[in-house]
PDB file of C-alpha atoms and ligand atoms in Angstrom:
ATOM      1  CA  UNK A   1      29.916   7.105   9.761  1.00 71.00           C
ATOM      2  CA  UNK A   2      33.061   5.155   9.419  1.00 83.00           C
ATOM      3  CA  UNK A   3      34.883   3.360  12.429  1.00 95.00           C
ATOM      4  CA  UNK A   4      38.289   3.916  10.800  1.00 94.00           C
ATOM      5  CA  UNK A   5      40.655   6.189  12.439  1.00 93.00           C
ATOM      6  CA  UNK A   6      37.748   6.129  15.438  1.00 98.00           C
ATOM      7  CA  UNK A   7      39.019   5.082  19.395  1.00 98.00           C
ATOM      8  CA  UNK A   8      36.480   3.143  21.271  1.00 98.00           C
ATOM      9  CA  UNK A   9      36.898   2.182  25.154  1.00 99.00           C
ATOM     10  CA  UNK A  10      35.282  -0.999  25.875  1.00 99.00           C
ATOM     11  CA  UNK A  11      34.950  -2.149  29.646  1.00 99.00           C
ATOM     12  CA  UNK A  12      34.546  -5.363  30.462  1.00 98.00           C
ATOM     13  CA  UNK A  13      35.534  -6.447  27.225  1.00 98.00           C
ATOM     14  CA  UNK A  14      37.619  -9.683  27.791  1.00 98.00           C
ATOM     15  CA  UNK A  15      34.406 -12.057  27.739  1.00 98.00           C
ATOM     16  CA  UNK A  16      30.850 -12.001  26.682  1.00 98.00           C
ATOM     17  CA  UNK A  17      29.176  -9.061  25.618  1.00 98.00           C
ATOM     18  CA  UNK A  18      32.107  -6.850  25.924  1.00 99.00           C
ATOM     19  CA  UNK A  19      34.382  -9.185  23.403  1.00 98.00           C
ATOM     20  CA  UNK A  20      31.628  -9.450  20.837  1.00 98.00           C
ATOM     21  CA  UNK A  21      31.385  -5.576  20.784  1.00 98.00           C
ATOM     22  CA  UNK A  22      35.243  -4.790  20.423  1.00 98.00           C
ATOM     23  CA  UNK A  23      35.743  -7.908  18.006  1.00 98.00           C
ATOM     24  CA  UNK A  24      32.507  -6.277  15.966  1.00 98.00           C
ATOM     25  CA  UNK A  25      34.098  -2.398  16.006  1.00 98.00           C
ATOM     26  CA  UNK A  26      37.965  -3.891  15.684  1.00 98.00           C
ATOM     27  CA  UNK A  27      36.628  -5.714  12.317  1.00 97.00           C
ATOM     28  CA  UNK A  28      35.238  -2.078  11.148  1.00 97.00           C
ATOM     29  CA  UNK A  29      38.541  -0.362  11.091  1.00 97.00           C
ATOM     30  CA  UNK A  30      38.589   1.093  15.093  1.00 98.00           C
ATOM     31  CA  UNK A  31      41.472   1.171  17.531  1.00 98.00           C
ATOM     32  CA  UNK A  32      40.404  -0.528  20.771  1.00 98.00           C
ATOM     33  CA  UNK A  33      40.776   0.123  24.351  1.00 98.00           C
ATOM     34  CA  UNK A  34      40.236  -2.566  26.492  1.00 98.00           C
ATOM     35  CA  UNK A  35      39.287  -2.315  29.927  1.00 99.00           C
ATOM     36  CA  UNK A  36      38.488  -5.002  32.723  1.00 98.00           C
ATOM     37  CA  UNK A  37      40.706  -7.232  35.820  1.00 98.00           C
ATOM     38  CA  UNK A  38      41.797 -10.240  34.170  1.00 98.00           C
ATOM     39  CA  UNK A  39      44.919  -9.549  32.189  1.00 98.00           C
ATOM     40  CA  UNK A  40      45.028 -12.782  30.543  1.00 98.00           C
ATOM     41  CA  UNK A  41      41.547 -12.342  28.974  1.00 98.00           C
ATOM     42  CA  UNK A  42      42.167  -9.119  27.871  1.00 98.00           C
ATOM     43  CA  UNK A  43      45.308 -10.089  26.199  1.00 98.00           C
ATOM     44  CA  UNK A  44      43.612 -13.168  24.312  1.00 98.00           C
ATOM     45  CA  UNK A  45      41.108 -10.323  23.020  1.00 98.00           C
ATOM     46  CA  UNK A  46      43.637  -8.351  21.887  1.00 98.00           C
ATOM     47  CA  UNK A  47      45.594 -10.918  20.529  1.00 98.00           C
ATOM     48  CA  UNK A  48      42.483 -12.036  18.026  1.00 98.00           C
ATOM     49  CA  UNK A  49      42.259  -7.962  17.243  1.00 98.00           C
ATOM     50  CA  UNK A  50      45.966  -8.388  15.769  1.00 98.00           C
ATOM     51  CA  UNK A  51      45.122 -10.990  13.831  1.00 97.00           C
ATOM     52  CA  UNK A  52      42.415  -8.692  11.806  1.00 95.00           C
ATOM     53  CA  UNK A  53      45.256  -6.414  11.491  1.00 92.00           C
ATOM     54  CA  UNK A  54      43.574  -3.508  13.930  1.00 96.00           C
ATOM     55  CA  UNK A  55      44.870  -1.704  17.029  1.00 98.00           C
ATOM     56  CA  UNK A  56      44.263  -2.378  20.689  1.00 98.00           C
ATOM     57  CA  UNK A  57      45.555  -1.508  24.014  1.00 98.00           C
ATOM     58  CA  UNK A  58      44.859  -3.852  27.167  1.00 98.00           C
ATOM     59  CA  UNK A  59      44.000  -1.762  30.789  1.00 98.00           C
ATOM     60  CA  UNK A  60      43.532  -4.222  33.343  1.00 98.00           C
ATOM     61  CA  UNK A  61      41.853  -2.406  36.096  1.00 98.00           C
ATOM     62  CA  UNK A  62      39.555  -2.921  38.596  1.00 98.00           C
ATOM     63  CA  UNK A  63      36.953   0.013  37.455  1.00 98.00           C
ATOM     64  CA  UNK A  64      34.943   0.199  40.897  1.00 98.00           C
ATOM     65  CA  UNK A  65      38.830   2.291  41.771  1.00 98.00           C
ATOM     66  CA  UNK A  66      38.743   5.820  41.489  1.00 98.00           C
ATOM     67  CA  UNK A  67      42.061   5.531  40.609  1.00 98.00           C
ATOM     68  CA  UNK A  68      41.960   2.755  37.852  1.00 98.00           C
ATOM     69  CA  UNK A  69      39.349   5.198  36.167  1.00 98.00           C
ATOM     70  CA  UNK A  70      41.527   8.345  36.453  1.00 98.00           C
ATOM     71  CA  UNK A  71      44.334   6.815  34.565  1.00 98.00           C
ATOM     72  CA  UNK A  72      41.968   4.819  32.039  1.00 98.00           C
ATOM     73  CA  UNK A  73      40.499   8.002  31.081  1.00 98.00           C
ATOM     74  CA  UNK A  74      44.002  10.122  30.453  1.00 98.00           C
ATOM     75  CA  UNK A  75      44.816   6.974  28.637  1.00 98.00           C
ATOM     76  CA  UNK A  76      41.243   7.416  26.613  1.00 98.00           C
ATOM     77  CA  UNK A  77      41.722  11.162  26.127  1.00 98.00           C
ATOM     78  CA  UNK A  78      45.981  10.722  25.096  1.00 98.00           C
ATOM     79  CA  UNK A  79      44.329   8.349  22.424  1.00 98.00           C
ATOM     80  CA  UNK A  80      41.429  11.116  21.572  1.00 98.00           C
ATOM     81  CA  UNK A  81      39.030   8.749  22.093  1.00 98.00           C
ATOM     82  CA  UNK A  82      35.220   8.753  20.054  1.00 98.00           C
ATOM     83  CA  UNK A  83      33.381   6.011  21.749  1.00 98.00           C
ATOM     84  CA  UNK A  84      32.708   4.995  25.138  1.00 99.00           C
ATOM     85  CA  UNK A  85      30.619   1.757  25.852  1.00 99.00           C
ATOM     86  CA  UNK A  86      30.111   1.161  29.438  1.00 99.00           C
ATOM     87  CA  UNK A  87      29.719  -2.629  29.460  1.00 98.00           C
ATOM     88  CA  UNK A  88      31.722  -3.780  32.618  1.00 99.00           C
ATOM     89  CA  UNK A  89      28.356  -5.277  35.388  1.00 98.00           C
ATOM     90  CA  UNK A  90      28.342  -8.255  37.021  1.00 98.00           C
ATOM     91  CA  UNK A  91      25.238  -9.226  39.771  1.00 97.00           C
ATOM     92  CA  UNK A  92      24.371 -11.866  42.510  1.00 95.00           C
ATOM     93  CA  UNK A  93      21.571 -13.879  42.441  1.00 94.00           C
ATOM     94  CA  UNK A  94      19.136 -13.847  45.883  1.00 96.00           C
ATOM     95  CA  UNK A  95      17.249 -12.283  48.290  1.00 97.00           C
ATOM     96  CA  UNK A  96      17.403  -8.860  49.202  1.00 98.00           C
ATOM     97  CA  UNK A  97      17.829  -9.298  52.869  1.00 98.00           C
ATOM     98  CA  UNK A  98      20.288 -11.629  52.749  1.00 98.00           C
ATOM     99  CA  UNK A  99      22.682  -9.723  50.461  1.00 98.00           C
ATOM    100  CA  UNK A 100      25.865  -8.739  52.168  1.00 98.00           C
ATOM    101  CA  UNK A 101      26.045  -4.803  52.347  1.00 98.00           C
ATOM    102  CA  UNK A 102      29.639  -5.509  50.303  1.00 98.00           C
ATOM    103  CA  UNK A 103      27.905  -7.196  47.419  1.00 98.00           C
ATOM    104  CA  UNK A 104      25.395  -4.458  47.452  1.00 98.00           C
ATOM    105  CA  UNK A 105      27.606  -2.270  47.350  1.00 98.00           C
ATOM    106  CA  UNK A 106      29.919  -3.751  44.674  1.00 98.00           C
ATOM    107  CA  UNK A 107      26.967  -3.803  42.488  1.00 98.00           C
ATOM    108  CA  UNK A 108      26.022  -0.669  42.459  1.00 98.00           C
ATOM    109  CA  UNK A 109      29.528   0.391  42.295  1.00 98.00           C
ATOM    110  CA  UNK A 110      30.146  -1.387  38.835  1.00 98.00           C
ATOM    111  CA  UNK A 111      26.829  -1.148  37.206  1.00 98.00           C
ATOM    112  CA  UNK A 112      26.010   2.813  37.671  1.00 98.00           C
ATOM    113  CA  UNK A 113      28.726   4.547  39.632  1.00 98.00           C
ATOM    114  CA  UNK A 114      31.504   3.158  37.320  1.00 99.00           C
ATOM    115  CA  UNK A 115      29.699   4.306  34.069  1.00 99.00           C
ATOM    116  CA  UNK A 116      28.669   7.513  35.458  1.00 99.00           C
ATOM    117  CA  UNK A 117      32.201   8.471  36.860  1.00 98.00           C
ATOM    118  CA  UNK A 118      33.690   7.678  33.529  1.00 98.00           C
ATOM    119  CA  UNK A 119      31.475   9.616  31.651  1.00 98.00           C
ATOM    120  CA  UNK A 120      32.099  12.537  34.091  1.00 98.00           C
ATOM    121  CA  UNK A 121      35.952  12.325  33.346  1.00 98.00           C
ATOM    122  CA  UNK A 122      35.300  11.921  29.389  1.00 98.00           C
ATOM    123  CA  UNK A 123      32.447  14.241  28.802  1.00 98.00           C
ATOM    124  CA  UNK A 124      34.670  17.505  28.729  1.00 98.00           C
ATOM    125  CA  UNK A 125      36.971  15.587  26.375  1.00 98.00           C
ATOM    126  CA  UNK A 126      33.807  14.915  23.718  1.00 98.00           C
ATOM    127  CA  UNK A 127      32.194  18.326  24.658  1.00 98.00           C
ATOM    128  CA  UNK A 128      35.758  20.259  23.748  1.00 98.00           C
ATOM    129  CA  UNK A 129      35.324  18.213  20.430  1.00 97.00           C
ATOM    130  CA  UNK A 130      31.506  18.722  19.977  1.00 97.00           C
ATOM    131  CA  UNK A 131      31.496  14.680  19.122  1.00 97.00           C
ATOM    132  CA  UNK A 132      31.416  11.797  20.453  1.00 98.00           C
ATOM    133  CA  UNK A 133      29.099   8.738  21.441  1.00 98.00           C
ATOM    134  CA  UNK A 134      28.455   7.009  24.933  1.00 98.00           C
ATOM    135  CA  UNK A 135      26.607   3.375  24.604  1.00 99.00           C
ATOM    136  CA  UNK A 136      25.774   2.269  28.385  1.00 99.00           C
ATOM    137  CA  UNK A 137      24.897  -1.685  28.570  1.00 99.00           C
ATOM    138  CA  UNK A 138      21.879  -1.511  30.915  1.00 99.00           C
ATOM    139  CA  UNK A 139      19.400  -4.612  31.183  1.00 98.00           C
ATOM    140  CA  UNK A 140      16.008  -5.468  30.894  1.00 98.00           C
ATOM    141  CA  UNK A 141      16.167  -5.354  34.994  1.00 98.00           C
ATOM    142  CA  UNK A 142      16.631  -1.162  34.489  1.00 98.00           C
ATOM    143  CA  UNK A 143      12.970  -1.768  33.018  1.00 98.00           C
ATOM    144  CA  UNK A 144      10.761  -4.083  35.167  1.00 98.00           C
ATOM    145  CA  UNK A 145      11.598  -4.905  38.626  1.00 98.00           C
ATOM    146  CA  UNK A 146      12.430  -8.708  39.508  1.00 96.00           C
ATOM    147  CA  UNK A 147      12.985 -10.763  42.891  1.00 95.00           C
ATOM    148  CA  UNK A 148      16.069 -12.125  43.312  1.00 96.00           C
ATOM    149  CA  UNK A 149      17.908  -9.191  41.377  1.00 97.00           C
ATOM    150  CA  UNK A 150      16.900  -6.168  43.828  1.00 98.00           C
ATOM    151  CA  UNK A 151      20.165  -4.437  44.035  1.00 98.00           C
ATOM    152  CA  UNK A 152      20.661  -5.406  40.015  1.00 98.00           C
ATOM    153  CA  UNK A 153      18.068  -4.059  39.072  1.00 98.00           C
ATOM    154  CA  UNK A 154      18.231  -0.790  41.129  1.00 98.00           C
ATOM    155  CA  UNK A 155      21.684  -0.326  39.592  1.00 98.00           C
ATOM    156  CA  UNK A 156      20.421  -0.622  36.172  1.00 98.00           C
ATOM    157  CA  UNK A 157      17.421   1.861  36.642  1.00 98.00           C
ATOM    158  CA  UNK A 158      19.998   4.358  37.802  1.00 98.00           C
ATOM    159  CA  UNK A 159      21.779   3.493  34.537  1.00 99.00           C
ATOM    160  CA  UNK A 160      18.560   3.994  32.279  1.00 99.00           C
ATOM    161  CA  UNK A 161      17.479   7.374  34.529  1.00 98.00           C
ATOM    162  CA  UNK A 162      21.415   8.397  33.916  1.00 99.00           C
ATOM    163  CA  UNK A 163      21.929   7.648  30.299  1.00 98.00           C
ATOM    164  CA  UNK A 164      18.804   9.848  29.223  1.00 98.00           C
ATOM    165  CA  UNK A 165      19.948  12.675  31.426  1.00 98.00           C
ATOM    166  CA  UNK A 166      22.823  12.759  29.838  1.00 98.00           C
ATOM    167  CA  UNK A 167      21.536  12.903  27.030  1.00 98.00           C
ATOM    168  CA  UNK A 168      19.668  15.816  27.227  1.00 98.00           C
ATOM    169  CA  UNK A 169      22.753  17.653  28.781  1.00 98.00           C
ATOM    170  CA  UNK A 170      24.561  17.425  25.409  1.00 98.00           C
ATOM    171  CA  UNK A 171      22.376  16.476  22.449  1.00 97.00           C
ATOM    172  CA  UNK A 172      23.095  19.994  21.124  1.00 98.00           C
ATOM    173  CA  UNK A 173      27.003  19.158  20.864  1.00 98.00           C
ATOM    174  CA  UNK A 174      26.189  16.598  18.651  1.00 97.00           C
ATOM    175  CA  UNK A 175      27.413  13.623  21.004  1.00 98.00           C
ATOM    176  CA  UNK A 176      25.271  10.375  20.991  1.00 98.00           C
ATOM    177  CA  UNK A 177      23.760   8.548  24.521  1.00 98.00           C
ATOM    178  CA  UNK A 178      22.504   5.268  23.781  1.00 98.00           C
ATOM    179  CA  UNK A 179      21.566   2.856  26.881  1.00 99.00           C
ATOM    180  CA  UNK A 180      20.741  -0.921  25.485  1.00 99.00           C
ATOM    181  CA  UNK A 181      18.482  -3.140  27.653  1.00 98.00           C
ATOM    182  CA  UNK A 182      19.169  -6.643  26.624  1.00 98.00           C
ATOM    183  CA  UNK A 183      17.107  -9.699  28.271  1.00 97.00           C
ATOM    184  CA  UNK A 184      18.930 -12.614  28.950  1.00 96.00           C
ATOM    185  CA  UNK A 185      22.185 -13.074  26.711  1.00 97.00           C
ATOM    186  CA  UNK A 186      24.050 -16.212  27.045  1.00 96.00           C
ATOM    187  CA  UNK A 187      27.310 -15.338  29.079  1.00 97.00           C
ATOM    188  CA  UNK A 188      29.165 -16.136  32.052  1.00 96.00           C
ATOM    189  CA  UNK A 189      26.795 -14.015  33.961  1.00 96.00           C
ATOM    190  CA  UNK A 190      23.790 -16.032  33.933  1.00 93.00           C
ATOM    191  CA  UNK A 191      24.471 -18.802  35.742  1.00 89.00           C
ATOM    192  CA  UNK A 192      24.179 -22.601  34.296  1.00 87.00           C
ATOM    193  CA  UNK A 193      20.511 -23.782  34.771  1.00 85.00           C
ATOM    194  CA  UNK A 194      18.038 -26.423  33.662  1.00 79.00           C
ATOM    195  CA  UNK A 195      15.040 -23.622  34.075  1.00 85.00           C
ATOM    196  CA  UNK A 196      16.024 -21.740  30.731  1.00 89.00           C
ATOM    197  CA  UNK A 197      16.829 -22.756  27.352  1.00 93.00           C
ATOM    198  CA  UNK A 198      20.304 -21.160  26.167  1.00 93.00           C
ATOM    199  CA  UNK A 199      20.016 -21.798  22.694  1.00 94.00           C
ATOM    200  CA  UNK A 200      17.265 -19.174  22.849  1.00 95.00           C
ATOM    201  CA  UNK A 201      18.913 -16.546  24.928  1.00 96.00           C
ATOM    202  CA  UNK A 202      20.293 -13.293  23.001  1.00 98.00           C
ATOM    203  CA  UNK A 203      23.887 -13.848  21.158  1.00 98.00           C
ATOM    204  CA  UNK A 204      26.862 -11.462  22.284  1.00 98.00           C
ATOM    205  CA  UNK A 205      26.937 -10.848  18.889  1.00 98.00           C
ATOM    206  CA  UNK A 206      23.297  -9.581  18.414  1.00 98.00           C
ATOM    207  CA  UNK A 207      24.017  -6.847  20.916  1.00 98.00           C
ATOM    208  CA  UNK A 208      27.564  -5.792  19.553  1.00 98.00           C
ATOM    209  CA  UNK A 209      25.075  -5.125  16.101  1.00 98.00           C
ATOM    210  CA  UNK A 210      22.801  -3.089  18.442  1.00 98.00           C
ATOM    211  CA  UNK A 211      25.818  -1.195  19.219  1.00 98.00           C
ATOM    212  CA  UNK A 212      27.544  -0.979  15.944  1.00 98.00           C
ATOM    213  CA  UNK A 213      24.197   0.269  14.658  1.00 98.00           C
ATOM    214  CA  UNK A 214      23.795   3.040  17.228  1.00 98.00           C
ATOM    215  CA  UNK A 215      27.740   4.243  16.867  1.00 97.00           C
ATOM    216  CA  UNK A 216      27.403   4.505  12.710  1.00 96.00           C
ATOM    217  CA  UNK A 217      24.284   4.529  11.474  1.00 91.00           C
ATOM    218  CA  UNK A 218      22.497   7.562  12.298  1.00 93.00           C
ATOM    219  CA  UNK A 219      23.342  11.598  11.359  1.00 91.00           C
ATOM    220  CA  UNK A 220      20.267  13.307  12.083  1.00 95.00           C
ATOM    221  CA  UNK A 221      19.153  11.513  15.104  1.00 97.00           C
ATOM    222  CA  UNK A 222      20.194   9.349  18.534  1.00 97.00           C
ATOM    223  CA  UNK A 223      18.294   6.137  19.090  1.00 98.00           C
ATOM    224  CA  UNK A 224      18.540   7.030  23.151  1.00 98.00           C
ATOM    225  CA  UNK A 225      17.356   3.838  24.268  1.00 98.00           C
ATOM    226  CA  UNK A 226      17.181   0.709  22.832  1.00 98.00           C
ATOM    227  CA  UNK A 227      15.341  -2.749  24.023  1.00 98.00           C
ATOM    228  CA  UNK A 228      16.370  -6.126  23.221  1.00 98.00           C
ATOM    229  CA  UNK A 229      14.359  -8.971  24.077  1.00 98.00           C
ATOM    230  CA  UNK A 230      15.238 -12.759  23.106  1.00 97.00           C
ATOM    231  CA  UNK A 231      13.260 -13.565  19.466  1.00 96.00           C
ATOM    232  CA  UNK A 232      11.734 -17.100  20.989  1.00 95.00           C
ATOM    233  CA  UNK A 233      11.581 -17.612  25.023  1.00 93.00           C
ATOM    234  CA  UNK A 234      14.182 -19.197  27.025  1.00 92.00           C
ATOM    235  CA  UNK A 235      11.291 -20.335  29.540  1.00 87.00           C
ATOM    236  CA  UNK A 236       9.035 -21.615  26.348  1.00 71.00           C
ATOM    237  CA  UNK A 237       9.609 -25.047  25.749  1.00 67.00           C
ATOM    238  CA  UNK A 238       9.297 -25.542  29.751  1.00 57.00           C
ATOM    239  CA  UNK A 239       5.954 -23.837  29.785  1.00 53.00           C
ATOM    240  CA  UNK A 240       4.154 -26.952  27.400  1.00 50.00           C
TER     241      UNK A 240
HETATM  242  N1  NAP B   1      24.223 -11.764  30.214  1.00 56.10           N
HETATM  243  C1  NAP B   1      22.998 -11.189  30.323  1.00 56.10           C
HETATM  244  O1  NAP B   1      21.945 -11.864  30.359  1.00 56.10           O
HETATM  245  C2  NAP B   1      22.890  -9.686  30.373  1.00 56.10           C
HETATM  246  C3  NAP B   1      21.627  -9.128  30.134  1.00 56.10           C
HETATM  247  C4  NAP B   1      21.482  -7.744  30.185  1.00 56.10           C
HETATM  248  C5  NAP B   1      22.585  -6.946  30.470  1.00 56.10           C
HETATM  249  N2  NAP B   1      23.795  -7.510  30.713  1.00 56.10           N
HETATM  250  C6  NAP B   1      24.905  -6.621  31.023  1.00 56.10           C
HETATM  251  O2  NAP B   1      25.910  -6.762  30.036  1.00 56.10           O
HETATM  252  C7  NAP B   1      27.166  -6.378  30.583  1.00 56.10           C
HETATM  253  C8  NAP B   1      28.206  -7.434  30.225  1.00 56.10           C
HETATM  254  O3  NAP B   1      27.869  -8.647  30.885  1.00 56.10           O
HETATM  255  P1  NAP B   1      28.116 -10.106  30.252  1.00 56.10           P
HETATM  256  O4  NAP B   1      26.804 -10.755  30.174  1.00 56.10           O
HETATM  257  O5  NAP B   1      28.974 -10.027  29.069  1.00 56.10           O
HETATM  258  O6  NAP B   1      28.876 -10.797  31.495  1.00 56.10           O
HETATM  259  P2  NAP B   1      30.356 -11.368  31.673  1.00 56.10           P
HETATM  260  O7  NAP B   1      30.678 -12.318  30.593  1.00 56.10           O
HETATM  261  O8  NAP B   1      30.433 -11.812  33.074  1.00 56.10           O
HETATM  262  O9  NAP B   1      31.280 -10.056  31.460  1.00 56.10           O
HETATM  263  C9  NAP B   1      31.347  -9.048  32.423  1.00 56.10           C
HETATM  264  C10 NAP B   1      32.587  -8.210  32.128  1.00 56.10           C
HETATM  265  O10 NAP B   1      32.658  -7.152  33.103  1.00 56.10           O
HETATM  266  C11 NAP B   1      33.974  -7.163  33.676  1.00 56.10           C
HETATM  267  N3  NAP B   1      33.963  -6.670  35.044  1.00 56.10           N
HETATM  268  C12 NAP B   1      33.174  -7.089  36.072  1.00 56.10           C
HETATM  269  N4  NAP B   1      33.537  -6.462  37.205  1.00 56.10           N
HETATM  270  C13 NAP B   1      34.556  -5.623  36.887  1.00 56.10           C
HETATM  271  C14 NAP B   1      35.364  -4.717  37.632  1.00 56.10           C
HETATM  272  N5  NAP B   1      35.206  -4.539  38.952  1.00 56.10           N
HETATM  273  N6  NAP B   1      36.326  -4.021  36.985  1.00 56.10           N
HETATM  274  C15 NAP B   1      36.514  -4.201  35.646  1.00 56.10           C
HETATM  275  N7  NAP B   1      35.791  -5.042  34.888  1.00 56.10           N
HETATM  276  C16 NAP B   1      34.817  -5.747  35.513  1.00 56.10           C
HETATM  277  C17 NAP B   1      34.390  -8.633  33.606  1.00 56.10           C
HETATM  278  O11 NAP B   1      35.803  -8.804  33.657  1.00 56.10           O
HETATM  279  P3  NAP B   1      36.629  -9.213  34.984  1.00 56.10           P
HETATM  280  O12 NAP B   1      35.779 -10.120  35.820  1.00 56.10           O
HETATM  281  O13 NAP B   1      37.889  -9.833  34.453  1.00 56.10           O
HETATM  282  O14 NAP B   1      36.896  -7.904  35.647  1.00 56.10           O
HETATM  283  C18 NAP B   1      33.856  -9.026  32.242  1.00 56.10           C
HETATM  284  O15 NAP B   1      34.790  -8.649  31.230  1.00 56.10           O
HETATM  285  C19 NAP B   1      26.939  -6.197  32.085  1.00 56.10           C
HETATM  286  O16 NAP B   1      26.801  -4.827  32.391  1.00 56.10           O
HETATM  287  C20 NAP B   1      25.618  -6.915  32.325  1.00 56.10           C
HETATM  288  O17 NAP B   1      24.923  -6.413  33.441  1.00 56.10           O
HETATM  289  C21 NAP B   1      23.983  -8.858  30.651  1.00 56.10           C
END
């Protein structure tokens, strides 16, 4: 499957993973919709889609807003769109009892309810069309539990548990429901340490693949989840 003439909506797409993913389908022929808050990094995205000649449009929302999700999806359905990616997460670091309700709540907000509510909105859209292809950006943390990340990793469980429900709701009309569990990629979101190599962390780039291979590569079949763990270990050379 070809990604010309295709519409993909991106969240979070003006840094890390999200960039990599819409520079990746933008160099394969798609129109892109981009979707996060900062404006300016959505615009410099954009800007380096122009310059390989392909289409984007810039939405800068805040997606834990009903609101900014209602209009992103008439935007998304105006511009019949083929591929959502629910990338937009962000976490905080600590322990569980001394996380503020708020960030708790933001969390889970961003990480599952976002994805879920936008899939709700575009689902009738890709059922009317009997195509279509969701790719939800989960984490290792929806697969193992880990202190320090309690309401992370909660959020991306619910992600996981959601993305193969989905699934099964509409694998007869022949729309796709990927979730990707990456380990640690090297991005704003893991903060700056001396306790982990970065030059051994998972590349942007390697997931944008891992999504470029799950929107195009396969007819008869939907890889529904797919694990992605760092080649060498970002804790190795500290462990001699
Ligand atoms: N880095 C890792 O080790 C890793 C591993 C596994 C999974 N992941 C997942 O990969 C996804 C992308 O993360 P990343 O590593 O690329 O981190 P990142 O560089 O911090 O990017 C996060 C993106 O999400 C957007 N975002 C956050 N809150 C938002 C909100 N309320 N509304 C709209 N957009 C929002 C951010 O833009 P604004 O701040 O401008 O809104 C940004 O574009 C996340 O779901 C993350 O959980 C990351």
């Amino acid at each position: 499957m070809s990604l010309k003439n295709k519409t993909v909506l991106i969240t979070g797409a003006g840094r890390g993973i999200g960039k990599a993913i819409a520079l990746l389908f933008a160099n394969h022929g798609a129109k892109i919709l981009l979707a996060s808050r900062s404006q300016s990094e959505l615009e410099s995205v954009s800007h380096d889609i122009s310059k390989i000649n392909s289409e984007s449009h810039v939405f800068p929302y805040d997606l834990t807003k009903d609101e900014s999700l209602n209009n992103l999806a008439h935007h998304a359905i105006q511009q019949n769109i083929d591929i959502l990616i629910n990338n937009a997460g962000s976490g905080i670091k600590g322990k569980f009892h001394k996380l503020a309700v708020n960030d708790m709540d933001h969390i889970l907000s961003i990480n599952m309810r976002t994805p879920m509510l936008l899939t709700k909105l575009l689902l009738p859209h890709f059922l009317q069309k009997q195509s279509g292809c969701i790719i939800n950006i989960a984490s290792i943390a929806g697969k193992m539990g880990m202190s320090n990340s309690a309401a992370y990793c909660a959020s991306k469980h619910g992600l996981v548990g959601f993305s193969h429900s989905i699934f099964e709701e509409v694998r007869e009309k022949n729309i796709k429901v990927c979730v990707i569990c990456p380990g640690f990629v090297d991005t704003r979101l893991v903060p700056q340490t001396n306790k982990v190599d970065r030059n051994k962390m998972i590349r942007p780039d390697d997931v944008a693949s891992a999504c470029l291979f799950v929107a195009t590569s396969l007819q008869h079949s939907c890889p529904t989840e797919m694990i992605l763990r760092p080649q060498h270990s970002p804790y190795h050379s500290l462990k001699k």
